[in-house]
Amino acid sequence: MGSSLARGYEQKKRGEAAEETRRRIVQATFELHCEQGVAATTMKQIAERAGVSVGSVYHHFPTYDDAIQACGAHAFSLAPSPEQDLFGGIPDRGERVRRLAQALFGFYARVRGLAYVIAEQDRMPVLKAFADQERQVRARLAGAAVGDEGGAKVVAALLDYRTYDALRDQGFDPDSAAARAAEVANAWLDQPPERKDPH
């Protein structure tokens, strides 16, 4: 009986140690991706940052793509993407667009490695799923905020990560950047239909 309890205790301790090692590897991967990008990060760098052997990294993540996917899941758990309940029954379209801009730009600010995901997705197919996920969420929420398909596409484009990044580059903080982008989107939406059609 005693040896059975001891074995159970040892197995539990080994499981906890393995889980802690995995957590450190994922955190190290996340930090490196935010600092230098996904393509530039190596399994050796991840091992060094996590304080484990390269073999240990490969034990938990047999391929670099596996480590990237775990890192992406970790990033989205730290900063869940906005959902439709952010509109909370707000009838005013302009306010819905402002809320959406604040939510998306806040998300971009929290997911610091998103710039690398977007920039490197064509070189690394594993990143495409994360970039597509962000695009789909943005398109769905723009549709819910605006109501019509044509307007939603324009709003989704104006609230893209690249707009956020360009405004930040010009010195706007995330909240001010969101406010300016929402103003542009609402100004376009407020135009009469004949002025929106370029043909």
Short mmCIF file of C-alpha atoms in Angstrom, two decimals:
data_model
loop_
_atom_site.label_atom_id
_atom_site.label_comp_id
_atom_site.label_asym_id
_atom_site.label_seq_id
_atom_site.Cartn_x
_atom_site.Cartn_y
_atom_site.Cartn_z
CA MET A 1 0.00 0.00 0.00
CA GLY A 2 2.79 2.40 1.00
CA SER A 3 4.80 1.75 -2.17
CA SER A 4 1.69 2.29 -4.30
CA LEU A 5 1.12 5.67 -2.67
CA ALA A 6 4.79 6.56 -3.13
CA ARG A 7 4.61 5.64 -6.82
CA GLY A 8 1.50 7.75 -7.27
CA TYR A 9 3.16 10.69 -5.56
CA GLU A 10 6.28 10.35 -7.75
CA GLN A 11 4.19 10.17 -10.92
CA LYS A 12 2.28 13.28 -9.86
CA LYS A 13 5.54 15.15 -9.17
CA ARG A 14 6.97 14.08 -12.55
CA GLY A 15 3.79 15.22 -14.29
CA GLU A 16 3.94 18.60 -12.56
CA ALA A 17 7.62 19.00 -13.48
CA ALA A 18 6.89 18.15 -17.13
CA GLU A 19 4.01 20.63 -17.21
CA GLU A 20 6.23 23.35 -15.71
CA THR A 21 8.94 22.63 -18.31
CA ARG A 22 6.36 22.84 -21.10
CA ARG A 23 5.05 26.14 -19.70
CA ARG A 24 8.58 27.61 -19.59
CA ILE A 25 9.22 26.53 -23.20
CA VAL A 26 5.98 28.12 -24.41
CA GLN A 27 6.72 31.34 -22.49
CA ALA A 28 10.25 31.45 -23.90
CA THR A 29 8.89 30.94 -27.42
CA PHE A 30 6.34 33.72 -26.90
CA GLU A 31 8.99 36.16 -25.63
CA LEU A 32 11.38 35.43 -28.51
CA HIS A 33 8.61 35.76 -31.10
CA CYS A 34 7.67 39.17 -29.69
CA GLU A 35 11.31 40.31 -29.62
CA GLN A 36 12.69 39.07 -32.93
CA GLY A 37 9.94 37.40 -34.92
CA VAL A 38 8.91 33.84 -35.62
CA ALA A 39 11.20 33.11 -38.58
CA ALA A 40 14.32 34.30 -36.72
CA THR A 41 13.68 32.14 -33.63
CA THR A 42 15.37 28.75 -33.30
CA MET A 43 14.74 25.76 -31.06
CA LYS A 44 18.22 26.32 -29.57
CA GLN A 45 17.30 29.88 -28.59
CA ILE A 46 14.04 28.64 -27.06
CA ALA A 47 15.94 26.05 -25.01
CA GLU A 48 18.43 28.65 -23.78
CA ARG A 49 15.69 31.12 -22.84
CA ALA A 50 13.67 28.41 -21.05
CA GLY A 51 16.74 27.04 -19.26
CA VAL A 52 16.29 23.51 -20.63
CA SER A 53 18.08 21.28 -23.12
CA VAL A 54 17.29 21.35 -26.82
CA GLY A 55 16.27 17.69 -26.44
CA SER A 56 13.70 18.71 -23.85
CA VAL A 57 12.20 21.26 -26.25
CA TYR A 58 11.92 18.59 -28.95
CA HIS A 59 10.42 16.15 -26.43
CA HIS A 60 7.54 18.55 -25.78
CA PHE A 61 7.36 19.94 -29.33
CA PRO A 62 8.67 17.52 -31.98
CA THR A 63 8.66 20.25 -34.66
CA TYR A 64 9.05 24.02 -34.63
CA ASP A 65 5.53 24.28 -36.07
CA ASP A 66 4.25 22.50 -32.92
CA ALA A 67 6.00 25.11 -30.75
CA ILE A 68 4.55 27.93 -32.87
CA GLN A 69 1.01 26.57 -32.51
CA ALA A 70 1.39 26.27 -28.73
CA CYS A 71 2.76 29.81 -28.61
CA GLY A 72 -0.18 31.11 -30.66
CA ALA A 73 -2.67 29.43 -28.34
CA HIS A 74 -0.82 30.99 -25.39
CA ALA A 75 -0.92 34.46 -27.00
CA PHE A 76 -4.66 34.27 -27.68
CA SER A 77 -5.29 33.07 -24.10
CA LEU A 78 -3.47 36.15 -22.78
CA ALA A 79 -5.43 38.47 -25.08
CA PRO A 80 -8.71 36.93 -26.20
CA SER A 81 -9.99 38.49 -29.41
CA PRO A 82 -13.06 40.74 -29.14
CA GLU A 83 -16.50 39.17 -29.52
CA GLN A 84 -19.89 40.47 -30.63
CA ASP A 85 -21.14 41.08 -27.08
CA LEU A 86 -18.91 44.17 -27.01
CA PHE A 87 -21.75 46.05 -28.76
CA GLY A 88 -24.17 45.30 -25.88
CA GLY A 89 -27.31 46.21 -27.84
CA ILE A 90 -25.99 49.68 -28.78
CA PRO A 91 -28.35 51.02 -31.48
CA ASP A 92 -26.02 53.76 -32.75
CA ARG A 93 -23.83 52.54 -35.61
CA GLY A 94 -21.19 55.21 -35.01
CA GLU A 95 -20.76 54.10 -31.40
CA ARG A 96 -20.56 50.43 -32.46
CA VAL A 97 -17.73 51.31 -34.87
CA ARG A 98 -15.95 53.26 -32.11
CA ARG A 99 -16.30 50.30 -29.73
CA LEU A 100 -15.00 47.94 -32.39
CA ALA A 101 -11.96 50.13 -33.11
CA GLN A 102 -11.13 50.35 -29.38
CA ALA A 103 -11.50 46.58 -28.93
CA LEU A 104 -9.43 45.64 -31.99
CA PHE A 105 -6.66 48.18 -31.38
CA GLY A 106 -6.52 47.12 -27.72
CA PHE A 107 -6.16 43.51 -28.87
CA TYR A 108 -3.34 44.49 -31.26
CA ALA A 109 -1.56 46.30 -28.42
CA ARG A 110 -1.72 43.21 -26.18
CA VAL A 111 -0.61 40.69 -28.85
CA ARG A 112 2.82 42.19 -29.46
CA GLY A 113 3.97 39.45 -31.85
CA LEU A 114 1.08 39.95 -34.28
CA ALA A 115 3.20 42.19 -36.52
CA TYR A 116 5.58 39.29 -37.15
CA VAL A 117 2.71 36.85 -37.73
CA ILE A 118 1.28 39.12 -40.43
CA ALA A 119 4.65 39.94 -42.00
CA GLU A 120 5.90 36.33 -42.05
CA GLN A 121 2.72 34.40 -42.89
CA ASP A 122 3.67 33.96 -46.56
CA ARG A 123 7.07 32.53 -45.61
CA MET A 124 5.76 30.27 -42.84
CA PRO A 125 2.45 28.55 -43.68
CA VAL A 126 1.82 27.65 -40.01
CA LEU A 127 1.28 31.37 -39.30
CA LYS A 128 -1.44 31.73 -41.92
CA ALA A 129 -4.04 30.11 -39.64
CA PHE A 130 -3.44 32.73 -36.93
CA ALA A 131 -3.56 35.61 -39.43
CA ASP A 132 -6.73 34.15 -40.97
CA GLN A 133 -8.32 33.81 -37.54
CA GLU A 134 -7.72 37.51 -36.81
CA ARG A 135 -9.11 38.51 -40.25
CA GLN A 136 -12.23 36.40 -39.77
CA VAL A 137 -12.94 37.84 -36.32
CA ARG A 138 -12.45 41.40 -37.64
CA ALA A 139 -14.72 40.78 -40.66
CA ARG A 140 -17.45 39.18 -38.51
CA LEU A 141 -17.42 42.00 -35.98
CA ALA A 142 -17.37 44.68 -38.68
CA GLY A 143 -20.46 43.04 -40.17
CA ALA A 144 -22.21 43.10 -36.80
CA ALA A 145 -21.21 46.73 -36.20
CA VAL A 146 -22.16 48.11 -39.61
CA GLY A 147 -24.94 45.91 -40.93
CA ASP A 148 -24.31 46.06 -44.66
CA GLU A 149 -21.70 43.96 -46.41
CA GLY A 150 -20.03 46.70 -48.46
CA GLY A 151 -19.67 49.02 -45.49
CA ALA A 152 -18.42 46.18 -43.29
CA LYS A 153 -15.62 45.37 -45.75
CA VAL A 154 -14.40 48.96 -45.70
CA VAL A 155 -14.54 49.15 -41.90
CA ALA A 156 -12.72 45.81 -41.57
CA ALA A 157 -9.99 47.14 -43.88
CA LEU A 158 -9.68 50.46 -42.03
CA LEU A 159 -9.38 48.67 -38.67
CA ASP A 160 -6.66 46.29 -39.89
CA TYR A 161 -3.48 45.80 -37.85
CA ARG A 162 -1.53 47.76 -40.47
CA THR A 163 -3.65 50.87 -39.81
CA TYR A 164 -3.00 50.49 -36.09
CA ASP A 165 0.72 50.09 -36.74
CA ALA A 166 0.88 53.12 -39.07
CA LEU A 167 -0.91 55.35 -36.55
CA ARG A 168 1.33 54.12 -33.72
CA ASP A 169 4.31 54.92 -35.95
CA GLN A 170 2.98 58.49 -36.17
CA GLY A 171 2.97 58.79 -32.37
CA PHE A 172 -0.65 57.90 -31.49
CA ASP A 173 -1.25 55.73 -28.43
CA PRO A 174 -3.62 52.77 -28.96
CA ASP A 175 -6.72 54.62 -27.70
CA SER A 176 -6.05 57.73 -29.81
CA ALA A 177 -5.26 55.57 -32.83
CA ALA A 178 -8.57 53.73 -32.41
CA ALA A 179 -10.47 57.02 -32.08
CA ARG A 180 -8.91 58.43 -35.28
CA ALA A 181 -9.54 55.23 -37.26
CA ALA A 182 -13.17 55.12 -36.07
CA GLU A 183 -13.64 58.77 -37.12
CA VAL A 184 -12.41 57.97 -40.64
CA ALA A 185 -14.60 54.85 -40.86
CA ASN A 186 -17.70 56.68 -39.63
CA ALA A 187 -17.07 59.65 -41.93
CA TRP A 188 -16.96 57.28 -44.90
CA LEU A 189 -20.09 55.41 -43.72
CA ASP A 190 -21.96 58.71 -43.31
CA GLN A 191 -21.48 59.68 -46.95
CA PRO A 192 -24.46 59.34 -49.31
CA PRO A 193 -24.43 56.02 -51.22
CA GLU A 194 -23.57 57.61 -54.58
CA ARG A 195 -20.33 59.07 -53.15
CA LYS A 196 -19.19 55.70 -51.80
CA ASP A 197 -19.32 53.93 -55.16
CA PRO A 198 -16.08 54.55 -57.09
CA HIS A 199 -17.61 53.51 -60.46
#
